PDB file of C-alpha atoms in Angstrom:
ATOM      1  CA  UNK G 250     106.489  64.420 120.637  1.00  0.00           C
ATOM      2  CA  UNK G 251     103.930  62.898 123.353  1.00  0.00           C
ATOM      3  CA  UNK G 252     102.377  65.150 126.336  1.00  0.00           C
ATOM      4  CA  UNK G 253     101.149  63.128 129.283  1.00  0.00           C
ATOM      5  CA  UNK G 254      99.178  64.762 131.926  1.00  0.00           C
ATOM      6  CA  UNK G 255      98.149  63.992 135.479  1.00  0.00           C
ATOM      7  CA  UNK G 256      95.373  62.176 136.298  1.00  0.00           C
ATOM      8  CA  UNK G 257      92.115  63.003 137.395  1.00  0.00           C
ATOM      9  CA  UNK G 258      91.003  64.856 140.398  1.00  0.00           C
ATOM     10  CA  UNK G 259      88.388  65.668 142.783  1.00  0.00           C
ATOM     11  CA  UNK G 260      88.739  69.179 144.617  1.00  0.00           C
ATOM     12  CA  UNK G 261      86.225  70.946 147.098  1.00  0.00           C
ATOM     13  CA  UNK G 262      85.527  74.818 146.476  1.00  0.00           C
ATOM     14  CA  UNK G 263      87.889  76.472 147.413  1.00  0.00           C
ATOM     15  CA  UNK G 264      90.790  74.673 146.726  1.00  0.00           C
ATOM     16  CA  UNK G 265      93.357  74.700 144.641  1.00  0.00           C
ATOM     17  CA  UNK G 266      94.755  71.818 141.773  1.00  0.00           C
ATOM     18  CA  UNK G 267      97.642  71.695 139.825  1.00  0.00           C
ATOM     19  CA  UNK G 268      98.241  69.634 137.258  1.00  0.00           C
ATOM     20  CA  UNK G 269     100.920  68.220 135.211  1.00  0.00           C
ATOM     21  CA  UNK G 270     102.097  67.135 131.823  1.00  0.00           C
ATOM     22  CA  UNK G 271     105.249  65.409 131.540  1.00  0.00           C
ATOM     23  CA  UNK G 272     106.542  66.110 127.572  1.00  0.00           C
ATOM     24  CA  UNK G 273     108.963  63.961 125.638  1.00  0.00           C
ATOM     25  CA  UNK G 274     110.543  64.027 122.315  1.00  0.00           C
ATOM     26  CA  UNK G 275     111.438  67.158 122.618  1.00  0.00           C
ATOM     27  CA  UNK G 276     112.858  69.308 125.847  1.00  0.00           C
ATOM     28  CA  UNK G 277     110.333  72.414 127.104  1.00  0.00           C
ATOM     29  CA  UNK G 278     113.442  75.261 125.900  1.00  0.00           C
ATOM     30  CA  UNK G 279     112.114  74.582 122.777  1.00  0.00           C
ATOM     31  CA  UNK G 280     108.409  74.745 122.854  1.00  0.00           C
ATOM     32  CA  UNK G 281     106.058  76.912 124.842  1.00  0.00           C
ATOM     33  CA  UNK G 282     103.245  74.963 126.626  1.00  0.00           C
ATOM     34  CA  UNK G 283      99.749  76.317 127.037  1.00  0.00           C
ATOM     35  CA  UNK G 284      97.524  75.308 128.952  1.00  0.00           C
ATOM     36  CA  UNK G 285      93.554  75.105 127.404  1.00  0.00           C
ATOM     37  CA  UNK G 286      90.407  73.839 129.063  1.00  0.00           C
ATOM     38  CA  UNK G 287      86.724  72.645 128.084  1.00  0.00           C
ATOM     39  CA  UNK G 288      84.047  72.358 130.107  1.00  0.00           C
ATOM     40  CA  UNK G 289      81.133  69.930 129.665  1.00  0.00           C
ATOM     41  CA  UNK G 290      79.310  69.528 126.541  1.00  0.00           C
ATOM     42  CA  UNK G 291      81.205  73.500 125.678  1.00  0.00           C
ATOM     43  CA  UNK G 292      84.041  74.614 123.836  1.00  0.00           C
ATOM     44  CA  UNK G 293      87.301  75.225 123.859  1.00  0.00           C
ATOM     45  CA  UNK G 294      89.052  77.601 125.973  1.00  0.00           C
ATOM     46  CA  UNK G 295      92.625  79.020 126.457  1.00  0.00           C
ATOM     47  CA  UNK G 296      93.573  79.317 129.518  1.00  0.00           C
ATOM     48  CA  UNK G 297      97.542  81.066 128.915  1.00  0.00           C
ATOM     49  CA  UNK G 298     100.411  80.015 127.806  1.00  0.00           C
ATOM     50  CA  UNK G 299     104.184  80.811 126.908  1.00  0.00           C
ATOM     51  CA  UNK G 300     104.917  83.271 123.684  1.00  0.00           C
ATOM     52  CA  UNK G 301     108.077  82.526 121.727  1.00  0.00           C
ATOM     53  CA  UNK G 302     107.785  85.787 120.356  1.00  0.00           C
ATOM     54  CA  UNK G 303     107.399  87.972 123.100  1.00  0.00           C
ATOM     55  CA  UNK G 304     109.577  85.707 125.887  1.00  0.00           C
ATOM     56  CA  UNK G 305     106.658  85.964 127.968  1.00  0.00           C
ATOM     57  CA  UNK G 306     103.751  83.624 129.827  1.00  0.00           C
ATOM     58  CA  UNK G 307     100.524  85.532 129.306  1.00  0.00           C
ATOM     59  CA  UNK G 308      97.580  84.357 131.477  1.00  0.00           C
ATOM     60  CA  UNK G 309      94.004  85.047 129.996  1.00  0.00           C
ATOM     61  CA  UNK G 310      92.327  87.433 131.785  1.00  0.00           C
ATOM     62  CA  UNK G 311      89.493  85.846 133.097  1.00  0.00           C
ATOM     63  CA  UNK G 312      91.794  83.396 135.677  1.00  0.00           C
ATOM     64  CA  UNK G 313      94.735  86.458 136.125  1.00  0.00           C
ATOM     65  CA  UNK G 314      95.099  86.053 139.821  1.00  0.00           C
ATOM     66  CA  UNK G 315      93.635  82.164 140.131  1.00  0.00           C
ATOM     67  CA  UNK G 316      96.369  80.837 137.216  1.00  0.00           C
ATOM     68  CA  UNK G 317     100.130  80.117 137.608  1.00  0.00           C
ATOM     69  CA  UNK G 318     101.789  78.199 134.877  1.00  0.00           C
ATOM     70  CA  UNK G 319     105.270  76.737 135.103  1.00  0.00           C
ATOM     71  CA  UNK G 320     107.972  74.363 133.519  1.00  0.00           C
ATOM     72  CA  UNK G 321     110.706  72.270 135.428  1.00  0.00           C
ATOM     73  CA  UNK G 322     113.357  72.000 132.230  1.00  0.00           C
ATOM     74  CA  UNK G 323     115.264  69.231 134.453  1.00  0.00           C
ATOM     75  CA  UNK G 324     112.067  66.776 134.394  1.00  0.00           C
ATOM     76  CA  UNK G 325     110.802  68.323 130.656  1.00  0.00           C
ATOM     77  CA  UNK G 326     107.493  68.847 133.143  1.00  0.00           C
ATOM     78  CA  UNK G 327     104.468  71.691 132.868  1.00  0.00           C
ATOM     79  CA  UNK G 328     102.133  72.613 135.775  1.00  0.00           C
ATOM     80  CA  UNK G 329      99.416  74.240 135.950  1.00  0.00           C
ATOM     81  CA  UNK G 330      97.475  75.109 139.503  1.00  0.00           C
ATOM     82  CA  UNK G 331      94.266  77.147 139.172  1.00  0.00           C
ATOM     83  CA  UNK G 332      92.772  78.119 142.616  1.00  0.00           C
ATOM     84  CA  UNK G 333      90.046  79.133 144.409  1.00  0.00           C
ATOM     85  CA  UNK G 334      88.510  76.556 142.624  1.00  0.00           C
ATOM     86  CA  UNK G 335      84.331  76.970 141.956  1.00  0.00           C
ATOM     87  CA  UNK G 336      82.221  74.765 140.239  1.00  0.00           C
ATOM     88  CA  UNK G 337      82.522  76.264 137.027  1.00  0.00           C
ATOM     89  CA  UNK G 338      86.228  75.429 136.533  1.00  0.00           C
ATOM     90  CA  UNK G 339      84.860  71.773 136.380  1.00  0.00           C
ATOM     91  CA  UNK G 340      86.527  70.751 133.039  1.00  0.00           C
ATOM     92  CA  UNK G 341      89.035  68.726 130.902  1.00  0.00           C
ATOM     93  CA  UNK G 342      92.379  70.476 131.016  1.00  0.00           C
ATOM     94  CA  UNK G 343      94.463  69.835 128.646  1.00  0.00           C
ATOM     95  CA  UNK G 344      98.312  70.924 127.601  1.00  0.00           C
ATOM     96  CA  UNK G 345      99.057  72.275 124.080  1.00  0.00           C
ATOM     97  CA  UNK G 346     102.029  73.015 122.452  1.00  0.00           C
ATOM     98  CA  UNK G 347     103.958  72.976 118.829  1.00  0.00           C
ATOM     99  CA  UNK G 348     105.950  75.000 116.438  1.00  0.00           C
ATOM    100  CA  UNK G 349     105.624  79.262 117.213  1.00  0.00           C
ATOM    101  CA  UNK G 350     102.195  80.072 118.574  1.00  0.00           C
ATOM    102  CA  UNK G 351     100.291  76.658 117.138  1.00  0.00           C
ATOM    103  CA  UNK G 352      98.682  73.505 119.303  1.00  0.00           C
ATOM    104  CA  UNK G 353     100.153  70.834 116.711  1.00  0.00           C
ATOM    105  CA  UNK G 354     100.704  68.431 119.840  1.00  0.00           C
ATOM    106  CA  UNK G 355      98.352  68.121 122.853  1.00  0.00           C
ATOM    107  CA  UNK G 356      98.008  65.977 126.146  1.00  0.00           C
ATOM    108  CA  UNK G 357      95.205  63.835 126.745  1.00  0.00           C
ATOM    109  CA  UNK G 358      93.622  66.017 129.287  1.00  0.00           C
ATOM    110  CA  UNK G 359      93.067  65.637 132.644  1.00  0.00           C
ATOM    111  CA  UNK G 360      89.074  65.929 134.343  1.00  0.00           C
ATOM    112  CA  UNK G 361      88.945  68.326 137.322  1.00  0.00           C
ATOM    113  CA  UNK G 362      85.813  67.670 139.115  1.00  0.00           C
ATOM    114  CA  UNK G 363      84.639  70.577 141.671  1.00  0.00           C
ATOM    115  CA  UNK G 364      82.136  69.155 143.940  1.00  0.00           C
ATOM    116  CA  UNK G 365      81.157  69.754 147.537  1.00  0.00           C
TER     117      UNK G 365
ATOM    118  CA  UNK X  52      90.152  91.445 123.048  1.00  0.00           C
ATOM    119  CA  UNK X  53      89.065  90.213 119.565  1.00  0.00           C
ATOM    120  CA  UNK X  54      85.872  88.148 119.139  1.00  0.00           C
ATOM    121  CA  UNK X  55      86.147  85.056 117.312  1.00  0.00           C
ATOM    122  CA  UNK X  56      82.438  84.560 115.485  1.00  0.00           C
ATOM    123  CA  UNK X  57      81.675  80.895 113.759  1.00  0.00           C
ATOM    124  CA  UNK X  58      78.848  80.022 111.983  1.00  0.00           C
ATOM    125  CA  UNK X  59      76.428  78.314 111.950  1.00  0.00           C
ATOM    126  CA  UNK X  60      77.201  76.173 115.880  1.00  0.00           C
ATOM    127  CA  UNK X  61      75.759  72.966 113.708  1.00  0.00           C
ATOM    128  CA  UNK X  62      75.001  71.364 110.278  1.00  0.00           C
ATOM    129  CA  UNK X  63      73.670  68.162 109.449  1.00  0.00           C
ATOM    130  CA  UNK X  64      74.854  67.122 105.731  1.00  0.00           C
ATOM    131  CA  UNK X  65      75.162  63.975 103.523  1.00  0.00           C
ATOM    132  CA  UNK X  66      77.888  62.066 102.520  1.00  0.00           C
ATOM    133  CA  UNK X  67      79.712  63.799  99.465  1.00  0.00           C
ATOM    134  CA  UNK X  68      78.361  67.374 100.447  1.00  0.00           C
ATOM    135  CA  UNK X  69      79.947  70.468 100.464  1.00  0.00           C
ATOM    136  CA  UNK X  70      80.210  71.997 103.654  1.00  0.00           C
ATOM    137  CA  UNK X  71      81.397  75.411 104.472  1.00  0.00           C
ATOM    138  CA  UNK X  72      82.155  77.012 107.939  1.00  0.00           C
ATOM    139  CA  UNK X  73      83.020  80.738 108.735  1.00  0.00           C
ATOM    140  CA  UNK X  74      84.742  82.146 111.180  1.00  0.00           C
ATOM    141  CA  UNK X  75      84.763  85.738 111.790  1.00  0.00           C
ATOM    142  CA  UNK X  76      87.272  88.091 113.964  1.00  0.00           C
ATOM    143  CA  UNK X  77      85.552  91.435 115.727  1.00  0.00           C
ATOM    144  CA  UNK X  78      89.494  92.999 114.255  1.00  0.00           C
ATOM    145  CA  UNK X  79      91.552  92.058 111.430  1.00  0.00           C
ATOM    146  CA  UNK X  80      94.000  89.675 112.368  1.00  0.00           C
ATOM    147  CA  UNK X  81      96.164  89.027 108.231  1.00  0.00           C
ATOM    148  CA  UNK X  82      96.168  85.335 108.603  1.00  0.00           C
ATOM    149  CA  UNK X  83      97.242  84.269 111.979  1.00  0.00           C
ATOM    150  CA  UNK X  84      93.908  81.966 111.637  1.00  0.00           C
ATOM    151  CA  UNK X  85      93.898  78.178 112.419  1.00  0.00           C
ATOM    152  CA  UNK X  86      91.293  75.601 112.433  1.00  0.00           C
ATOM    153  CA  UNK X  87      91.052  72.562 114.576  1.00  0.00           C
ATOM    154  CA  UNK X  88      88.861  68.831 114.514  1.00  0.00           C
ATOM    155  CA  UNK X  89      87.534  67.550 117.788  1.00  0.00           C
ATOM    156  CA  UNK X  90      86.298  64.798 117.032  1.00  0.00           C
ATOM    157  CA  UNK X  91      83.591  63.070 119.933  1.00  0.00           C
ATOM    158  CA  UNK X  92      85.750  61.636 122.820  1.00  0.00           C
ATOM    159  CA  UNK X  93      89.270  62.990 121.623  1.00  0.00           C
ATOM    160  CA  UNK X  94      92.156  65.727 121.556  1.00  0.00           C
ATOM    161  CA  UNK X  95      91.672  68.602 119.288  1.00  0.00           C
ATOM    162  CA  UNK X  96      94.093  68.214 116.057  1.00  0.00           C
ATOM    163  CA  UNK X  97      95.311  70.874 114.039  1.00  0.00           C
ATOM    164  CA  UNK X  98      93.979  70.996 110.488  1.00  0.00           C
ATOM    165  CA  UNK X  99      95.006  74.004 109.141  1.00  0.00           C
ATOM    166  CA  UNK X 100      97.429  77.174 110.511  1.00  0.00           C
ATOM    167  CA  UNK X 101      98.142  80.759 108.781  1.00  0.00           C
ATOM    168  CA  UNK X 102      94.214  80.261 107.220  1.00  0.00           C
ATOM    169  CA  UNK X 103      95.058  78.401 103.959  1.00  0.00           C
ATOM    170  CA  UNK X 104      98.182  75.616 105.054  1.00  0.00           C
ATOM    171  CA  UNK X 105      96.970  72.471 105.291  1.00  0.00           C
ATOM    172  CA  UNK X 106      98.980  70.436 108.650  1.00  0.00           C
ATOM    173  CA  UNK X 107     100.753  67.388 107.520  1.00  0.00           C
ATOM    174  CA  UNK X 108      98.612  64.289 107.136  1.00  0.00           C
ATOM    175  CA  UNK X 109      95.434  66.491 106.690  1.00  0.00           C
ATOM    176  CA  UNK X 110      93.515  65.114 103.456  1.00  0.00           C
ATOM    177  CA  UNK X 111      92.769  67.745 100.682  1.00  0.00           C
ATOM    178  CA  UNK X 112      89.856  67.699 100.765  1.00  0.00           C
ATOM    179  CA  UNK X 113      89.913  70.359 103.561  1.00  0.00           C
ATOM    180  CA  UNK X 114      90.903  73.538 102.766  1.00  0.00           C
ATOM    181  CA  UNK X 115      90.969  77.115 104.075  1.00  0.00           C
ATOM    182  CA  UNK X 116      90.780  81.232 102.737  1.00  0.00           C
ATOM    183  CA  UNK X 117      90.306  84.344 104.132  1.00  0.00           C
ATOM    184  CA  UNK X 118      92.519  87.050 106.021  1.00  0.00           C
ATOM    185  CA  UNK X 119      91.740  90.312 107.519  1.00  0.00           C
ATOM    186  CA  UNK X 120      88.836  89.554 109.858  1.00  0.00           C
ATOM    187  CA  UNK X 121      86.790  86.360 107.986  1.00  0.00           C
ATOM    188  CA  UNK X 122      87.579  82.865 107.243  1.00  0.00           C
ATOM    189  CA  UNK X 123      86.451  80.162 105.833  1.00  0.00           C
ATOM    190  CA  UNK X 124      86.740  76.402 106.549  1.00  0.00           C
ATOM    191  CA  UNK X 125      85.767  73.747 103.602  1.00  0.00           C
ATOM    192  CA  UNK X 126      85.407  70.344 103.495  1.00  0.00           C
ATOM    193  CA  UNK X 127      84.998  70.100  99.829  1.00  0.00           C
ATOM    194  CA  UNK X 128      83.599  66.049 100.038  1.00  0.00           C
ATOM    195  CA  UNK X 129      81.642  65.109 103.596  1.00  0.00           C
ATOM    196  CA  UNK X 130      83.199  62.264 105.068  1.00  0.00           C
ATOM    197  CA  UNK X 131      81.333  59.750 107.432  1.00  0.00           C
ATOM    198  CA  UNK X 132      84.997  60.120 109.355  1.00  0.00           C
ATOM    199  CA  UNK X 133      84.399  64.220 109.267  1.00  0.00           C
ATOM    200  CA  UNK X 134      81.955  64.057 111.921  1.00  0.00           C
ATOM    201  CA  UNK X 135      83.587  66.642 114.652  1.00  0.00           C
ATOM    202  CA  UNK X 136      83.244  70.088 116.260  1.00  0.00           C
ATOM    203  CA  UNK X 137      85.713  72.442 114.413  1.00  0.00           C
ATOM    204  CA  UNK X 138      87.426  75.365 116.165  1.00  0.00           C
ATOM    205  CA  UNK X 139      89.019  78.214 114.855  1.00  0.00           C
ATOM    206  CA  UNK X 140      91.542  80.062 117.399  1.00  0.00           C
ATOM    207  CA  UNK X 141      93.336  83.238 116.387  1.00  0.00           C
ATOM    208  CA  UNK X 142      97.007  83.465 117.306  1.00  0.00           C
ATOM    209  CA  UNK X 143      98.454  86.449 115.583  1.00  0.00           C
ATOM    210  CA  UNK X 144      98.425  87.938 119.300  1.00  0.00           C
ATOM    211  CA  UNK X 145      97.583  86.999 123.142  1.00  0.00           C
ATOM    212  CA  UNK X 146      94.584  86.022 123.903  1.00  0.00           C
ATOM    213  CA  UNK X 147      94.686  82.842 121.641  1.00  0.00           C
ATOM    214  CA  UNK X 148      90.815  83.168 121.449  1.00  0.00           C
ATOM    215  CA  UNK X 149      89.255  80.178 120.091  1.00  0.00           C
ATOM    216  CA  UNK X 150      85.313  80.338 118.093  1.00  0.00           C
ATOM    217  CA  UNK X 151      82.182  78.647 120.075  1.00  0.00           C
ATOM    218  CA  UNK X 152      82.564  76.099 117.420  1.00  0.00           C
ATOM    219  CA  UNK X 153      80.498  74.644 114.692  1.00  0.00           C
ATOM    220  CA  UNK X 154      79.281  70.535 115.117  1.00  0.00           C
ATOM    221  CA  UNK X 155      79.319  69.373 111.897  1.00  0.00           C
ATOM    222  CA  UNK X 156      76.987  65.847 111.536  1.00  0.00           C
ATOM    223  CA  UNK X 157      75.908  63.320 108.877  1.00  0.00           C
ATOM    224  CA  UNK X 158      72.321  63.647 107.362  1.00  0.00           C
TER     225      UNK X 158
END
């Protein structure tokens, strides 16, 4: 199983990014992707993300409004686009997935660099 | 939402140590616990899932306890290769709240 995301990106304040992570060895039906980001020198932080057990995508409630996940089965592709970007959503994004509600495979992560 | 406590945020041991982290949920959540390695420049990588099950490939000396609300992550030998932040995340329900993290160095 190998995630590969988008690469990096530059975005005013403002705007809006989305970015992608292509999966293979596996086809998205099967696995939920989530979508988890880190800023600088901080932690880790989950963002939202597909539940097998609930047949849902739950967004955490700090970017409800700002978040929209989705998945193109045909191309086995995820997207996320986060807007109104600020300079606080500066981070590494990354793409998570793996058996039920676990991260056991992740994407490289892509840098998202707010700047005026 | 539950809190996810760790402590302490950093430790500094020697090689061959015994190093203990904890992780505490503000509600009981059984054991839908996991702990992950981020180690400096890379992905996160799952250690352990459902508090005590070690992933695949993870060496024994790591192990984890706990349920209900507090959890524990050991590294029962300190590795020169151990040197990481380690997560925990809960994910017995939405949000899939991770800890602040603990940085865990060599003395």
């Amino acid at each position: 199983v190998q995630l590969v995301q988008s690469g990096a990106e530059v975005k005013k304040p403002g705007a809006s990014v989305k970015v992608s992570c292509k999966v293979s060895g596996y086809t998205l039906t099967k696995f939920s992707i989530h979508w988890v980001r880190q800023a600088p020198g901080k932690g880790l932080e989950w963002m939202g993300g597909f539940d097998p057990e609930d047949g849902e995508r739950i967004y955490a409630q700090k970017f409800q409004g700002r978040v929209t996940m989705t998945e193109d089965t045909s191309t086995d592709t995820a997207y996320m686009e986060l807007s109104s970007l600020r300079s606080e959503d500066t981070a590494l994004y990354y793409c998570a997935t793996g058996s039920w509600r676990l991260f056991d495979y992740w994407g490289q992560g892509t840098l998202v660099t707010v700047s005026s | 939402d539950i809190q996810m406590t760790q402590s302490p945020s950093s430790l500094s041991a020697s090689v061959g140590d015994r190093v203990t982290i904890t992780c505490r949920a503000s509600q009981g959540i059984i054991n839908y616990l996991a702990w992950y390695q981020q180690k400096p420049g890379k992905v996160p990588k799952l250690l352990i899932y459902a508090a005590s099950t070690l992933q695949s490939g993870v060496p024994s000396r790591f192990s984890g306890s706990g349920s209900g609300a507090d959890f524990t992550l050991t590294i029962s030998s300190l590795q020169p290769e151990d040197v990481a932040t380690y997560y925990c995340q809960k994910y017995n329900s939405a949000p899939w709240t991770f800890g602040q993290g603990t940085k865990v160095e060599i003395k």
